[in-house]
Amino acid sequence: MAFNWEDPRPIPKMTVDNQKCNVPLTCKKCLELCPQAVFALITLKYVKYVETNINEPYAYAVRPMHRDKCTGCMECVNACPRDAITVQFGEGEVK
Amino acid sequence: MCQFCMTHGYGKVWYKNAMNYARQMYKLKKHKSSHDHGRDPEGAAALIIAEAVEARGLKPEEFPRLRHMANKVAQEMVAGQVVTLEDAMTMVELASPIALMGCICRKITRGRLEDNEDSYTCMGLGIGMFKWDRWPERYKGGVHFVTVEEAKQWLVKWHNKGMVASLMTHGTPYIGGLCMCDYPDCLAIRYRLDYGINQLFKGEFVAKLDYDKCCGCGTCVERCQFGAIKFEVTIEKTNIDQFRCFGCGVCMTTCPTGAISMVDRKTLPGLREVW
C-alpha cells in the first residue's frame, strides 16, 4: 500500500471506449465493483449555473486513471454491459 | 515542525487560527496561483495532480517530474490535513456558514451521487458556500446549511462509521472544507498512500497504545484507513505503527478498553518532523 519508487509491477494497457460507454453515470458498474478503484468519472460538461443531466450522452466519461493499480482480474471487462473496456497485460491477449 | 503552524498559525495549531477561515483569506487565492493562466486555480491544480497520477501508469518516466509539480500546487491550492474529531468540532465553531454537501471524490472514484442530508459526506466552510449555486454540477445534489450543533452531530455520525475527518484548503491557508474520508475513495488519502503526492498532511496527533489495557480484540484494526494498525499474533495485542499513523483518532474512539490515546506529535522527537 505504501508508495514505492522501485515498484516493478507490469502496467496494463487499458482503454474505455467512450463512444460505447456514453452515459456512464446511469450504469457505473465498473466504478463500483473494481477492487482496486482503478476508474475515475470525468465530468466533461461543466457549465456555470447549469447542473448536468446524468442521462445526457457524452456529458461524463469513465477513465482508467489508476491503471497502475490494476491486477488484471477482469471484473470490469466481464461486467460492462456495452463491452467498452479492454485490459491488456504485456503483448498478451486483449480481453 | 508543522510548517503551516509556523506560517499560518503564529506557531500554534494553524487550523485553530480564526483568520484562516476569514473572508479576506478567501479572496487571496485568486492572486496566489502562478500556474493557472487565468482559469480557476483550484481546477487547474486538480488537473495537474490528476495528470501526475495518470502518468504513473501511462508514462512512468515522466512521473517523478509531474509528481514534484503536483506536490507544489497541491500544497499551495488544495492542501489537506487529518484532524481528530475533537479538533473538527473546534473548527466548526470557528467557521461560518457551514454547509453539508456531496463528496466530489466519491463521485469521481465510485460514481456515487450524494443528494440528501443523510448521505452527504462533505462539509463546506466559510463565505464561499454562499455562492455554491454558481456551480451546481460541483454541488450536485444540493447543499444543506446547518448550525454548529447539527454540524457536530454530523461529524460524530460519520466518525462513528469509521471515516477520517480531514480539512481542505482552497488557496492555502484559507480553510474551506472538512471532509469525511476513507481509502480508497478519498482522492487525497489515495494520492498520498499510493502515489506519494503529499496533498494530505498527517495530523497534529499520533495514536499511542497502552499494552496493559489492550485486550487484543482487534476492533481498531479494521477501522484504520492508513494500514497503520496490525494485530500482533504472538502477544495477542494490537500494534500501531506510528510512522504510518495519520492521527485521525478513529481507532481511539472505538477501543472498548480505552487503550489508545492520542499524543501530540511534537512531543515525540522521531515524529515531530514527520507530516
Tab-separated table of C-alpha atoms in Angstrom:
chain	number	residue	atom	x	y	z
A	1	MET	CA	0.000	0.000	0.000
A	2	ALA	CA	2.766	2.389	0.836
A	3	PHE	CA	4.271	4.262	-2.053
A	4	ASN	CA	7.304	2.618	-3.658
A	5	TRP	CA	9.546	4.208	-6.293
A	6	GLU	CA	11.135	0.958	-7.401
A	7	ASP	CA	7.817	-0.775	-7.964
A	8	PRO	CA	8.441	-3.334	-10.728
A	9	ARG	CA	4.829	-4.285	-11.423
A	10	PRO	CA	3.742	-4.560	-15.058
A	11	ILE	CA	1.229	-1.921	-16.028
A	12	PRO	CA	-1.583	-2.937	-18.382
A	13	LYS	CA	-2.822	-1.108	-21.426
A	14	MET	CA	-6.373	-0.139	-20.578
A	15	THR	CA	-8.962	1.574	-22.695
A	16	VAL	CA	-12.537	2.660	-22.154
A	17	ASP	CA	-14.446	3.324	-25.346
A	18	ASN	CA	-16.395	6.479	-24.579
A	19	GLN	CA	-18.437	6.095	-27.745
A	20	LYS	CA	-19.862	2.828	-26.477
A	21	CYS	CA	-19.986	3.967	-22.849
A	22	ASN	CA	-21.623	7.353	-23.275
A	23	VAL	CA	-23.898	7.598	-20.204
A	24	PRO	CA	-21.617	6.124	-17.504
A	25	LEU	CA	-23.415	7.629	-14.509
A	26	THR	CA	-26.567	5.651	-15.242
A	27	CYS	CA	-24.573	2.398	-15.118
A	28	LYS	CA	-21.302	2.931	-13.165
A	29	LYS	CA	-20.806	-0.826	-12.714
A	30	CYS	CA	-17.045	-0.660	-13.303
A	31	LEU	CA	-16.661	2.269	-10.902
A	32	GLU	CA	-18.469	0.415	-8.151
A	33	LEU	CA	-17.048	-3.074	-8.453
A	34	CYS	CA	-13.355	-2.535	-9.236
A	35	PRO	CA	-11.477	-3.868	-6.183
A	36	GLN	CA	-8.581	-1.523	-6.884
A	37	ALA	CA	-10.774	1.509	-7.720
A	38	VAL	CA	-8.916	1.950	-10.989
A	39	PHE	CA	-11.526	4.067	-12.729
A	40	ALA	CA	-12.372	7.730	-12.433
A	41	LEU	CA	-15.500	9.508	-13.566
A	42	ILE	CA	-14.661	12.647	-15.515
A	43	THR	CA	-17.281	15.362	-15.884
A	44	LEU	CA	-16.946	16.670	-19.416
A	45	LYS	CA	-19.884	19.075	-19.308
A	46	TYR	CA	-19.238	21.601	-16.568
A	47	VAL	CA	-21.335	24.702	-17.159
A	48	LYS	CA	-21.774	27.634	-14.811
A	49	TYR	CA	-25.297	27.852	-13.315
A	50	VAL	CA	-26.295	24.590	-15.019
A	51	GLU	CA	-26.473	21.158	-13.463
A	52	THR	CA	-25.516	18.414	-15.891
A	53	ASN	CA	-28.141	15.763	-16.582
A	54	ILE	CA	-26.771	12.284	-15.835
A	55	ASN	CA	-28.714	10.897	-18.805
A	56	GLU	CA	-27.117	13.226	-21.302
A	57	PRO	CA	-24.815	11.335	-23.691
A	58	TYR	CA	-21.123	12.319	-23.579
A	59	ALA	CA	-21.562	14.575	-20.525
A	60	TYR	CA	-19.449	12.205	-18.410
A	61	ALA	CA	-16.678	9.767	-19.230
A	62	VAL	CA	-15.016	6.893	-17.437
A	63	ARG	CA	-11.237	6.892	-17.491
A	64	PRO	CA	-8.818	4.210	-16.217
A	65	MET	CA	-6.969	6.820	-14.162
A	66	HIS	CA	-5.258	4.400	-11.775
A	67	ARG	CA	-4.332	1.731	-14.339
A	68	ASP	CA	-1.073	1.157	-12.473
A	69	LYS	CA	-3.168	-0.398	-9.697
A	70	CYS	CA	-4.895	-2.912	-11.986
A	71	THR	CA	-4.401	-6.571	-11.091
A	72	GLY	CA	-5.995	-7.912	-14.252
A	73	CYS	CA	-8.942	-9.562	-12.505
A	74	MET	CA	-11.160	-8.661	-15.481
A	75	GLU	CA	-14.200	-7.991	-13.300
A	76	CYS	CA	-14.836	-4.738	-15.159
A	77	VAL	CA	-14.462	-6.312	-18.598
A	78	ASN	CA	-16.981	-9.017	-17.704
A	79	ALA	CA	-19.417	-6.636	-16.048
A	80	CYS	CA	-19.510	-3.926	-18.693
A	81	PRO	CA	-22.886	-4.175	-20.448
A	82	ARG	CA	-21.568	-2.347	-23.502
A	83	ASP	CA	-18.210	-4.120	-23.861
A	84	ALA	CA	-16.445	-0.791	-23.687
A	85	ILE	CA	-13.435	-1.794	-21.550
A	86	THR	CA	-10.263	-3.552	-22.673
A	87	VAL	CA	-7.361	-4.631	-20.453
A	88	GLN	CA	-4.107	-5.932	-21.875
A	89	PHE	CA	-1.041	-7.043	-19.951
A	90	GLY	CA	2.179	-7.149	-21.972
A	91	GLU	CA	1.715	-8.392	-25.511
A	92	GLY	CA	-0.878	-10.886	-24.335
A	93	GLU	CA	-4.409	-11.389	-25.397
A	94	VAL	CA	-6.748	-8.420	-25.417
A	95	LYS	CA	-9.847	-9.043	-23.397
B	1	MET	CA	7.840	21.290	12.783
B	2	CYS	CA	4.358	21.855	11.466
B	3	GLN	CA	5.101	24.105	8.519
B	4	PHE	CA	1.600	25.566	8.292
B	5	CYS	CA	1.561	26.246	12.037
B	6	MET	CA	4.654	28.386	11.642
B	7	THR	CA	3.492	30.245	8.539
B	8	HIS	CA	-0.243	30.467	9.228
B	9	GLY	CA	-0.715	29.900	12.948
B	10	TYR	CA	1.844	32.056	14.761
B	11	GLY	CA	3.484	28.853	15.987
B	12	LYS	CA	0.238	27.371	17.280
B	13	VAL	CA	-2.087	24.904	15.592
B	14	TRP	CA	-2.886	26.694	12.342
B	15	TYR	CA	-6.426	25.406	11.857
B	16	LYS	CA	-7.407	26.839	15.219
B	17	ASN	CA	-6.443	30.304	13.982
B	18	ALA	CA	-9.751	32.007	13.124
B	19	MET	CA	-8.016	34.129	10.486
B	20	ASN	CA	-7.699	31.086	8.231
B	21	TYR	CA	-11.486	30.973	7.851
B	22	ALA	CA	-11.922	34.677	7.143
B	23	ARG	CA	-13.394	36.242	4.041
B	24	GLN	CA	-10.210	38.162	3.294
B	25	MET	CA	-8.222	34.938	3.047
B	26	TYR	CA	-10.750	33.502	0.608
B	27	LYS	CA	-10.175	36.453	-1.703
B	28	LEU	CA	-6.413	35.830	-1.658
B	29	LYS	CA	-6.489	32.637	-3.647
B	30	LYS	CA	-7.087	34.368	-6.945
B	31	HIS	CA	-3.752	36.178	-6.596
B	32	LYS	CA	-1.817	33.266	-5.183
B	33	SER	CA	-1.604	30.922	-8.041
B	34	SER	CA	1.171	31.342	-10.588
B	35	HIS	CA	0.267	28.480	-12.916
B	36	ASP	CA	-3.408	28.824	-13.721
B	37	HIS	CA	-3.303	31.250	-16.670
B	38	GLY	CA	-6.489	32.957	-15.574
B	39	ARG	CA	-8.503	29.764	-15.115
B	40	ASP	CA	-9.999	28.593	-11.865
B	41	PRO	CA	-6.816	27.984	-9.828
B	42	GLU	CA	-8.269	25.066	-7.878
B	43	GLY	CA	-9.474	23.345	-11.016
B	44	ALA	CA	-6.058	23.870	-12.579
B	45	ALA	CA	-4.357	22.345	-9.528
B	46	ALA	CA	-6.676	19.329	-9.653
B	47	LEU	CA	-5.796	18.803	-13.318
B	48	ILE	CA	-2.053	18.953	-12.624
B	49	ILE	CA	-2.424	16.381	-9.850
B	50	ALA	CA	-4.588	14.114	-11.999
B	51	GLU	CA	-2.055	14.325	-14.834
B	52	ALA	CA	0.706	13.161	-12.496
B	53	VAL	CA	-1.378	10.274	-11.190
B	54	GLU	CA	-2.281	9.078	-14.650
B	55	ALA	CA	1.349	9.384	-15.740
B	56	ARG	CA	2.278	6.737	-13.164
B	57	GLY	CA	0.582	4.226	-15.459
B	58	LEU	CA	0.869	5.885	-18.870
B	59	LYS	CA	4.399	7.337	-18.966
B	60	PRO	CA	6.270	6.277	-15.801
B	61	GLU	CA	9.463	8.086	-16.851
B	62	GLU	CA	7.611	11.418	-16.633
B	63	PHE	CA	6.099	10.610	-13.259
B	64	PRO	CA	8.819	11.945	-10.889
B	65	ARG	CA	8.786	15.358	-12.571
B	66	LEU	CA	4.988	15.601	-12.685
B	67	ARG	CA	4.747	14.365	-9.121
B	68	HIS	CA	7.058	17.145	-8.000
B	69	MET	CA	4.838	19.728	-9.712
B	70	ALA	CA	1.691	18.141	-8.312
B	71	ASN	CA	3.125	18.324	-4.801
B	72	LYS	CA	3.776	22.021	-5.190
B	73	VAL	CA	0.346	23.029	-6.494
B	74	ALA	CA	-1.451	20.676	-4.127
B	75	GLN	CA	0.111	22.310	-1.108
B	76	GLU	CA	-0.450	25.812	-2.474
B	77	MET	CA	-4.056	25.382	-3.521
B	78	VAL	CA	-5.792	22.281	-2.145
B	79	ALA	CA	-3.796	21.088	0.846
B	80	GLY	CA	-5.398	18.895	3.456
B	81	GLN	CA	-4.655	17.741	6.950
B	82	VAL	CA	-6.114	14.980	9.060
B	83	VAL	CA	-7.789	16.265	12.218
B	84	THR	CA	-9.191	14.482	15.237
B	85	LEU	CA	-12.914	14.567	15.967
B	86	GLU	CA	-12.292	16.962	18.818
B	87	ASP	CA	-10.365	19.387	16.618
B	88	ALA	CA	-13.005	19.104	13.887
B	89	MET	CA	-15.561	20.221	16.447
B	90	THR	CA	-13.416	23.255	17.252
B	91	MET	CA	-13.205	24.017	13.542
B	92	VAL	CA	-16.972	24.135	13.020
B	93	GLU	CA	-17.163	26.604	15.892
B	94	LEU	CA	-14.723	28.902	14.104
B	95	ALA	CA	-16.200	28.792	10.612
B	96	SER	CA	-19.438	30.181	9.277
B	97	PRO	CA	-21.537	29.328	7.360
B	98	ILE	CA	-21.402	25.534	7.467
B	99	ALA	CA	-22.940	23.537	4.649
B	100	LEU	CA	-23.206	19.798	4.054
B	101	MET	CA	-22.816	18.537	0.513
B	102	GLY	CA	-21.916	15.578	-1.654
B	103	CYS	CA	-18.312	14.418	-1.785
B	104	ILE	CA	-16.553	15.181	-5.062
B	105	CYS	CA	-14.030	12.376	-4.565
B	106	ARG	CA	-16.673	9.677	-4.249
B	107	LYS	CA	-18.414	10.988	-7.335
B	108	ILE	CA	-15.135	10.617	-9.222
B	109	THR	CA	-13.943	7.284	-7.830
B	110	ARG	CA	-17.197	5.383	-7.395
B	111	GLY	CA	-19.787	7.407	-9.292
B	112	ARG	CA	-21.611	7.926	-6.004
B	113	LEU	CA	-24.107	10.778	-6.030
B	114	GLU	CA	-24.938	12.074	-2.573
B	115	ASP	CA	-28.166	14.003	-2.831
B	116	ASN	CA	-29.774	14.118	0.589
B	117	GLU	CA	-28.945	15.090	4.147
B	118	ASP	CA	-28.312	11.511	5.206
B	119	SER	CA	-25.787	10.759	2.515
B	120	TYR	CA	-23.726	13.981	2.394
B	121	THR	CA	-20.150	13.213	3.466
B	122	CYS	CA	-18.514	16.556	2.770
B	123	MET	CA	-18.720	19.863	4.569
B	124	GLY	CA	-18.093	23.284	3.084
B	125	LEU	CA	-16.939	26.033	5.413
B	126	GLY	CA	-16.927	29.777	5.110
B	127	ILE	CA	-18.055	32.554	2.847
B	128	GLY	CA	-17.534	30.650	-0.406
B	129	MET	CA	-20.532	28.428	0.339
B	130	PHE	CA	-22.963	31.322	-0.150
B	131	LYS	CA	-22.376	31.200	-3.885
B	132	TRP	CA	-22.485	27.447	-4.292
B	133	ASP	CA	-25.268	27.746	-6.882
B	134	ARG	CA	-22.845	29.190	-9.430
B	135	TRP	CA	-21.555	25.661	-9.977
B	136	PRO	CA	-24.493	23.300	-9.423
B	137	GLU	CA	-22.615	20.451	-11.064
B	138	ARG	CA	-19.914	20.629	-8.382
B	139	TYR	CA	-22.599	20.662	-5.689
B	140	LYS	CA	-24.710	18.045	-7.428
B	141	GLY	CA	-27.477	17.062	-5.068
B	142	GLY	CA	-27.575	20.481	-3.485
B	143	VAL	CA	-26.175	21.743	-0.200
B	144	HIS	CA	-27.705	21.843	3.230
B	145	PHE	CA	-26.797	24.695	5.577
B	146	VAL	CA	-26.549	23.596	9.202
B	147	THR	CA	-25.972	25.032	12.646
B	148	VAL	CA	-22.829	24.356	14.669
B	149	GLU	CA	-24.722	21.811	16.762
B	150	GLU	CA	-26.027	19.949	13.706
B	151	ALA	CA	-22.552	20.008	12.204
B	152	LYS	CA	-21.130	18.364	15.318
B	153	GLN	CA	-23.771	15.645	15.227
B	154	TRP	CA	-22.925	15.058	11.591
B	155	LEU	CA	-19.207	14.770	12.423
B	156	VAL	CA	-19.928	12.243	15.171
B	157	LYS	CA	-22.192	10.236	12.878
B	158	TRP	CA	-19.539	9.718	10.203
B	159	HIS	CA	-16.715	9.367	12.712
B	160	ASN	CA	-18.581	6.505	14.369
B	161	LYS	CA	-18.978	4.841	10.990
B	162	GLY	CA	-15.180	4.937	10.680
B	163	MET	CA	-14.497	7.960	8.500
B	164	VAL	CA	-11.440	10.168	8.894
B	165	ALA	CA	-12.017	13.909	9.277
B	166	SER	CA	-9.655	15.986	7.174
B	167	LEU	CA	-9.663	19.675	6.422
B	168	MET	CA	-9.099	21.043	2.923
B	169	THR	CA	-7.758	24.419	1.929
B	170	HIS	CA	-8.972	26.403	-1.047
B	171	GLY	CA	-5.898	28.520	-1.643
B	172	THR	CA	-3.766	27.700	1.427
B	173	PRO	CA	-4.194	28.818	4.217
B	174	TYR	CA	-7.891	29.514	3.659
B	175	ILE	CA	-9.776	26.540	5.103
B	176	GLY	CA	-12.907	25.905	3.065
B	177	GLY	CA	-13.784	22.284	3.652
B	178	LEU	CA	-13.974	19.500	6.170
B	179	CYS	CA	-14.304	16.073	4.580
B	180	MET	CA	-15.071	12.646	5.939
B	181	CYS	CA	-12.612	10.391	4.153
B	182	ASP	CA	-11.669	6.761	3.747
B	183	TYR	CA	-9.461	4.657	1.487
B	184	PRO	CA	-9.644	4.262	-1.489
B	185	ASP	CA	-12.467	6.608	-2.394
B	186	CYS	CA	-10.876	9.722	-0.893
B	187	LEU	CA	-8.515	11.033	-3.535
B	188	ALA	CA	-6.304	12.906	-1.071
B	189	ILE	CA	-5.636	9.784	1.013
B	190	ARG	CA	-5.088	7.739	-2.108
B	191	TYR	CA	-2.680	10.218	-3.699
B	192	ARG	CA	-0.620	10.257	-0.544
B	193	LEU	CA	-0.529	6.495	0.102
B	194	ASP	CA	-0.361	5.192	-3.448
B	195	TYR	CA	1.420	7.948	-5.355
B	196	GLY	CA	3.456	9.861	-2.790
B	197	ILE	CA	1.688	13.114	-3.673
B	198	ASN	CA	1.570	14.906	-0.362
B	199	GLN	CA	-1.657	16.817	-0.704
B	200	LEU	CA	-2.829	15.440	2.637
B	201	PHE	CA	-0.706	16.067	5.715
B	202	LYS	CA	-0.694	13.991	8.851
B	203	GLY	CA	-2.489	15.327	11.902
B	204	GLU	CA	-1.160	17.102	14.954
B	205	PHE	CA	-1.627	13.926	16.971
B	206	VAL	CA	-0.499	10.337	16.752
B	207	ALA	CA	-2.108	7.229	18.254
B	208	LYS	CA	-0.377	5.533	21.162
B	209	LEU	CA	-1.283	2.134	22.544
B	210	ASP	CA	-1.220	1.179	26.192
B	211	TYR	CA	-0.250	-2.518	26.064
B	212	ASP	CA	-1.508	-3.142	29.574
B	213	LYS	CA	-5.005	-2.013	28.699
B	214	CYS	CA	-5.195	-3.620	25.236
B	215	CYS	CA	-7.411	-6.698	25.338
B	216	GLY	CA	-6.468	-7.857	21.847
B	217	CYS	CA	-9.992	-7.718	20.441
B	218	GLY	CA	-8.818	-6.226	17.142
B	219	THR	CA	-11.722	-3.809	16.808
B	220	CYS	CA	-9.394	-0.944	15.921
B	221	VAL	CA	-7.522	-2.871	13.197
B	222	GLU	CA	-10.337	-2.776	10.681
B	223	ARG	CA	-11.046	0.891	11.380
B	224	CYS	CA	-7.629	2.194	10.328
B	225	GLN	CA	-7.753	3.720	6.840
B	226	PHE	CA	-3.979	4.058	6.625
B	227	GLY	CA	-2.868	0.490	7.316
B	228	ALA	CA	-1.068	1.600	10.472
B	229	ILE	CA	-2.627	-0.945	12.821
B	230	LYS	CA	-1.813	-4.645	12.823
B	231	PHE	CA	-2.744	-7.469	15.117
B	232	GLU	CA	0.432	-8.871	16.623
B	233	VAL	CA	-0.344	-12.560	16.853
B	234	THR	CA	2.406	-13.669	19.239
B	235	ILE	CA	1.435	-11.286	22.018
B	236	GLU	CA	-2.247	-11.175	21.103
B	237	LYS	CA	-2.315	-7.432	21.136
B	238	THR	CA	-2.614	-4.628	18.649
B	239	ASN	CA	0.438	-2.950	17.190
B	240	ILE	CA	0.296	0.645	15.953
B	241	ASP	CA	2.968	1.826	13.515
B	242	GLN	CA	3.248	5.479	14.476
B	243	PHE	CA	5.099	6.330	11.273
B	244	ARG	CA	2.080	5.213	9.283
B	245	CYS	CA	-0.432	6.733	11.694
B	246	PHE	CA	-2.136	9.895	10.417
B	247	GLY	CA	-3.631	10.799	13.781
B	248	CYS	CA	-7.339	10.705	12.938
B	249	GLY	CA	-8.378	9.127	16.235
B	250	VAL	CA	-10.853	6.705	14.658
B	251	CYS	CA	-9.177	3.806	16.494
B	252	MET	CA	-9.217	5.628	19.818
B	253	THR	CA	-12.983	6.103	19.938
B	254	THR	CA	-13.737	2.505	19.009
B	255	CYS	CA	-11.443	0.876	21.582
B	256	PRO	CA	-13.625	-0.846	24.215
B	257	THR	CA	-10.929	-0.682	26.927
B	258	GLY	CA	-9.670	2.835	26.257
B	259	ALA	CA	-6.176	1.544	25.479
B	260	ILE	CA	-5.490	4.015	22.672
B	261	SER	CA	-4.755	7.655	23.358
B	262	MET	CA	-3.761	10.495	21.057
B	263	VAL	CA	-0.460	12.170	21.869
B	264	ASP	CA	0.901	15.401	20.446
B	265	ARG	CA	3.177	14.593	17.526
B	266	LYS	CA	5.579	17.349	18.570
B	267	THR	CA	6.319	15.609	21.881
B	268	LEU	CA	7.906	12.648	20.064
B	269	PRO	CA	11.375	13.503	18.726
B	270	GLY	CA	11.213	10.861	15.983
B	271	LEU	CA	7.848	12.036	14.720
B	272	ARG	CA	7.854	15.786	15.077
B	273	GLU	CA	9.245	16.227	11.562
B	274	VAL	CA	7.008	13.550	10.053
B	275	TRP	CA	3.966	15.155	8.440
